[in-house]
Coordinates of C-alpha atoms in Angstrom, one line a residue:
G1 CA -0.5 -20.5 -28.8
N2 CA -4.1 -19.2 -28.8
T3 CA -4.4 -15.5 -27.9
P4 CA -6.3 -14.7 -24.9
K5 CA -9.6 -12.9 -25.7
L6 CA -9.9 -10.7 -22.6
D7 CA -8.1 -7.5 -21.9
I8 CA -6.3 -6.9 -18.6
V9 CA -9.2 -5.2 -17.0
D10 CA -11.7 -7.9 -17.9
T11 CA -9.3 -10.7 -17.0
A12 CA -8.8 -9.2 -13.5
V13 CA -12.5 -8.6 -13.0
S14 CA -13.4 -12.3 -14.0
A15 CA -10.6 -13.6 -11.7
G16 CA -12.9 -12.3 -8.9
S17 CA -10.0 -11.5 -6.4
F18 CA -9.3 -8.0 -7.6
K19 CA -12.6 -6.2 -6.7
T20 CA -10.7 -3.4 -4.9
L21 CA -8.3 -3.0 -7.9
A22 CA -11.1 -2.8 -10.3
A23 CA -13.0 -0.3 -8.2
A24 CA -9.8 1.8 -7.9
L25 CA -9.2 1.9 -11.6
K26 CA -12.8 3.0 -12.1
S27 CA -12.4 5.7 -9.5
A28 CA -9.1 6.9 -11.3
N29 CA -10.5 6.7 -14.7
L30 CA -7.9 4.3 -15.7
I31 CA -10.1 1.5 -17.3
D32 CA -10.0 2.8 -20.7
A33 CA -6.3 3.1 -20.7
L34 CA -5.8 -0.4 -19.5
K35 CA -8.3 -1.7 -22.1
G36 CA -6.2 0.0 -24.9
D37 CA -3.7 -1.7 -27.2
G38 CA -0.8 -1.6 -24.7
P39 CA 0.8 -3.9 -24.3
F40 CA 1.1 -3.4 -20.5
T41 CA 2.5 -5.4 -17.7
V42 CA 0.3 -4.9 -14.5
F43 CA 1.3 -5.9 -11.1
A44 CA -2.1 -6.5 -9.6
P45 CA -2.6 -6.5 -6.0
T46 CA -5.2 -8.9 -4.7
D47 CA -8.1 -7.7 -2.4
E48 CA -6.0 -9.2 0.5
A49 CA -3.2 -7.0 -0.6
F50 CA -5.4 -3.8 -0.5
A51 CA -6.9 -5.0 2.9
K52 CA -3.3 -5.0 4.4
L53 CA -3.1 -1.3 4.0
P54 CA -3.9 0.8 7.2
K55 CA -7.7 0.9 7.9
G56 CA -9.5 3.4 5.9
T57 CA -6.7 4.0 3.4
V58 CA -8.6 2.4 0.5
E59 CA -11.8 4.3 1.2
K60 CA -9.9 7.5 1.5
L61 CA -8.1 7.0 -1.9
L62 CA -11.4 6.3 -3.5
K63 CA -12.6 9.7 -2.7
P64 CA -12.7 12.1 -5.7
E65 CA -10.6 14.6 -3.9
N66 CA -7.7 12.0 -3.7
K67 CA -8.0 11.1 -7.3
Q68 CA -4.6 12.2 -8.2
Q69 CA -2.9 10.3 -5.4
L70 CA -4.9 7.3 -6.5
V71 CA -3.7 7.7 -10.0
D72 CA -0.1 7.9 -8.9
I73 CA -0.4 4.7 -6.9
L74 CA -2.3 2.7 -9.7
T75 CA 0.0 3.9 -12.5
Y76 CA 3.0 2.7 -10.3
H77 CA 1.6 -0.8 -10.8
V78 CA 1.8 -0.7 -14.6
V79 CA 4.8 -1.1 -16.7
S80 CA 4.7 -0.2 -20.4
G81 CA 5.4 -3.2 -22.7
N82 CA 5.0 -7.0 -22.2
V83 CA 7.4 -8.2 -19.4
P84 CA 6.9 -11.9 -18.7
A85 CA 8.3 -13.3 -15.6
A86 CA 11.2 -14.9 -17.4
I87 CA 12.4 -11.4 -18.2
A88 CA 11.3 -9.8 -14.9
V89 CA 13.6 -12.0 -13.0
N90 CA 16.6 -10.7 -14.7
L91 CA 15.7 -7.0 -13.9
N92 CA 16.8 -5.1 -10.9
K93 CA 14.5 -2.2 -11.5
A94 CA 11.6 -1.2 -13.8
T95 CA 10.1 2.1 -14.6
A96 CA 6.4 2.4 -14.0
L97 CA 3.8 4.5 -16.0
N98 CA 4.2 7.2 -13.5
K99 CA 7.9 7.4 -14.2
K100 CA 8.9 6.1 -10.8
E101 CA 11.3 3.2 -10.3
I102 CA 10.2 -0.1 -8.8
D103 CA 12.8 -2.1 -7.3
V104 CA 13.0 -5.7 -8.6
K105 CA 14.6 -8.5 -6.7
L106 CA 14.9 -12.2 -7.3
S107 CA 15.6 -14.2 -4.1
R108 CA 15.4 -17.8 -2.9
S109 CA 11.8 -17.1 -1.8
G110 CA 10.6 -15.7 -5.0
L111 CA 10.4 -12.4 -7.0
F112 CA 9.8 -9.1 -5.1
L113 CA 8.9 -5.8 -6.1
N114 CA 9.8 -3.1 -3.4
G115 CA 9.3 -6.1 -0.9
S116 CA 6.0 -7.0 -2.3
K117 CA 5.9 -10.6 -3.5
V118 CA 4.8 -11.8 -6.8
V119 CA 2.5 -14.7 -5.9
K120 CA 1.3 -15.7 -9.4
T121 CA 3.0 -14.8 -12.8
D122 CA 2.2 -14.6 -16.4
I123 CA -1.6 -14.4 -16.6
N124 CA -1.7 -13.6 -20.2
C125 CA -4.2 -11.0 -21.7
R126 CA -5.1 -9.7 -25.0
N127 CA -3.1 -6.5 -24.3
G128 CA -0.4 -7.5 -22.0
V129 CA 0.3 -9.6 -18.9
I130 CA -0.7 -9.6 -15.3
H131 CA 1.5 -10.7 -12.4
V132 CA -0.3 -11.0 -9.0
I133 CA 1.4 -9.3 -5.9
D134 CA 0.5 -9.7 -2.2
A135 CA 1.0 -6.1 -1.2
V136 CA 0.2 -2.8 -2.6
L137 CA 3.2 -0.8 -4.2
L138 CA 3.3 2.7 -2.8
P139 CA 5.2 5.1 -5.1
P140 CA 8.5 6.2 -3.5
K141 CA 8.5 9.9 -4.3
T142 CA 5.6 10.6 -2.1
M143 CA 7.3 8.7 0.7
T144 CA 10.6 10.5 0.5
K145 CA 9.2 13.9 -0.2
Q146 CA 6.8 13.3 2.9
S147 CA 9.6 12.5 5.2
A148 CA 11.6 15.4 3.8
T149 CA 8.9 17.9 4.4
R150 CA 8.2 16.4 7.8
H151 CA 11.9 16.8 8.5
S152 CA 12.0 20.4 7.3
A153 CA 8.8 21.4 9.5
R154 CA 10.8 19.9 12.5
N155 CA 13.9 21.9 11.5
L156 CA 11.9 25.2 11.3
V157 CA 10.5 24.6 14.9
H158 CA 13.9 23.9 16.2
M159 CA 15.5 27.0 14.5
A160 CA 12.6 29.2 15.9
I161 CA 13.3 27.9 19.3
D162 CA 17.0 28.2 19.1
R163 CA 16.5 31.8 18.0
G164 CA 13.6 32.8 20.0
V165 CA 14.7 31.5 23.5
P166 CA 17.8 33.7 23.9
M167 CA 15.8 36.7 22.8
F168 CA 13.1 36.0 25.3
N169 CA 15.8 35.4 28.2
H170 CA 17.2 38.8 27.2
G171 CA 13.9 40.4 27.8
N172 CA 13.3 40.9 24.1
H173 CA 9.8 39.3 24.2
Q174 CA 8.5 41.0 21.3
A175 CA 11.3 39.8 18.9
C176 CA 10.7 36.2 20.3
A177 CA 7.1 36.4 19.6
A178 CA 7.7 37.7 16.1
I179 CA 9.9 34.8 15.3
Y180 CA 7.4 32.3 16.5
E181 CA 4.6 34.2 14.5
I182 CA 6.6 33.9 11.4
T183 CA 7.4 30.2 12.1
A184 CA 3.7 29.5 12.6
H185 CA 2.8 31.2 9.3
A186 CA 5.6 29.1 7.5
L187 CA 4.4 25.9 9.0
M188 CA 0.7 26.7 7.9
A189 CA 2.0 27.2 4.4
M190 CA 3.8 23.9 4.4
P191 CA 2.1 21.0 2.4
E192 CA -0.5 19.0 4.1
Q193 CA 1.8 15.9 4.8
A194 CA 4.3 18.0 6.6
V195 CA 2.1 19.4 9.3
S196 CA -0.8 17.2 10.6
S197 CA -4.0 18.8 11.2
A198 CA -3.6 18.3 14.9
V199 CA -0.5 20.5 14.7
R200 CA -2.3 23.1 12.7
K201 CA -4.9 23.5 15.3

């Protein structure tokens, strides 16, 4: 058949329903990469898909200081190689450019990536193919790491209370205070996602 003239980025831009994606790719400096030879398979969330994220998420991700996180999210929507729907439906997972796995599942109601539905397939571009999805894919690592760190923050507090209370009850107030102080320092040293700013205060 005839080869499409437009690359992935220009195809998405001309479609008109991927304004957020285009802005995000620009913020993340990924435009040139996706205009490269590829081929790439891009799972493109529509503007509505981005709008489903909690209020303020997109604005936050577009800030320069969150560029790394944005890159991680966007590269999670790209798979190396040309993967048409006919092949995708036979996969049960795919590895994204950020080296993280995407769950692929075909069910009666369609093809799903991590629970995000593929609403349009096989938009062919000069350097690959676009499949349109109805929800933004969030890379798993950040999620699991986040809950793990949250969990360890909670454990730290429980441990401090378990140790501190008996000391306090035995009149050893200074030892109790010392444990709480060490715990407070440990919590402050934990990554941002483990301890909310409210807790830090």
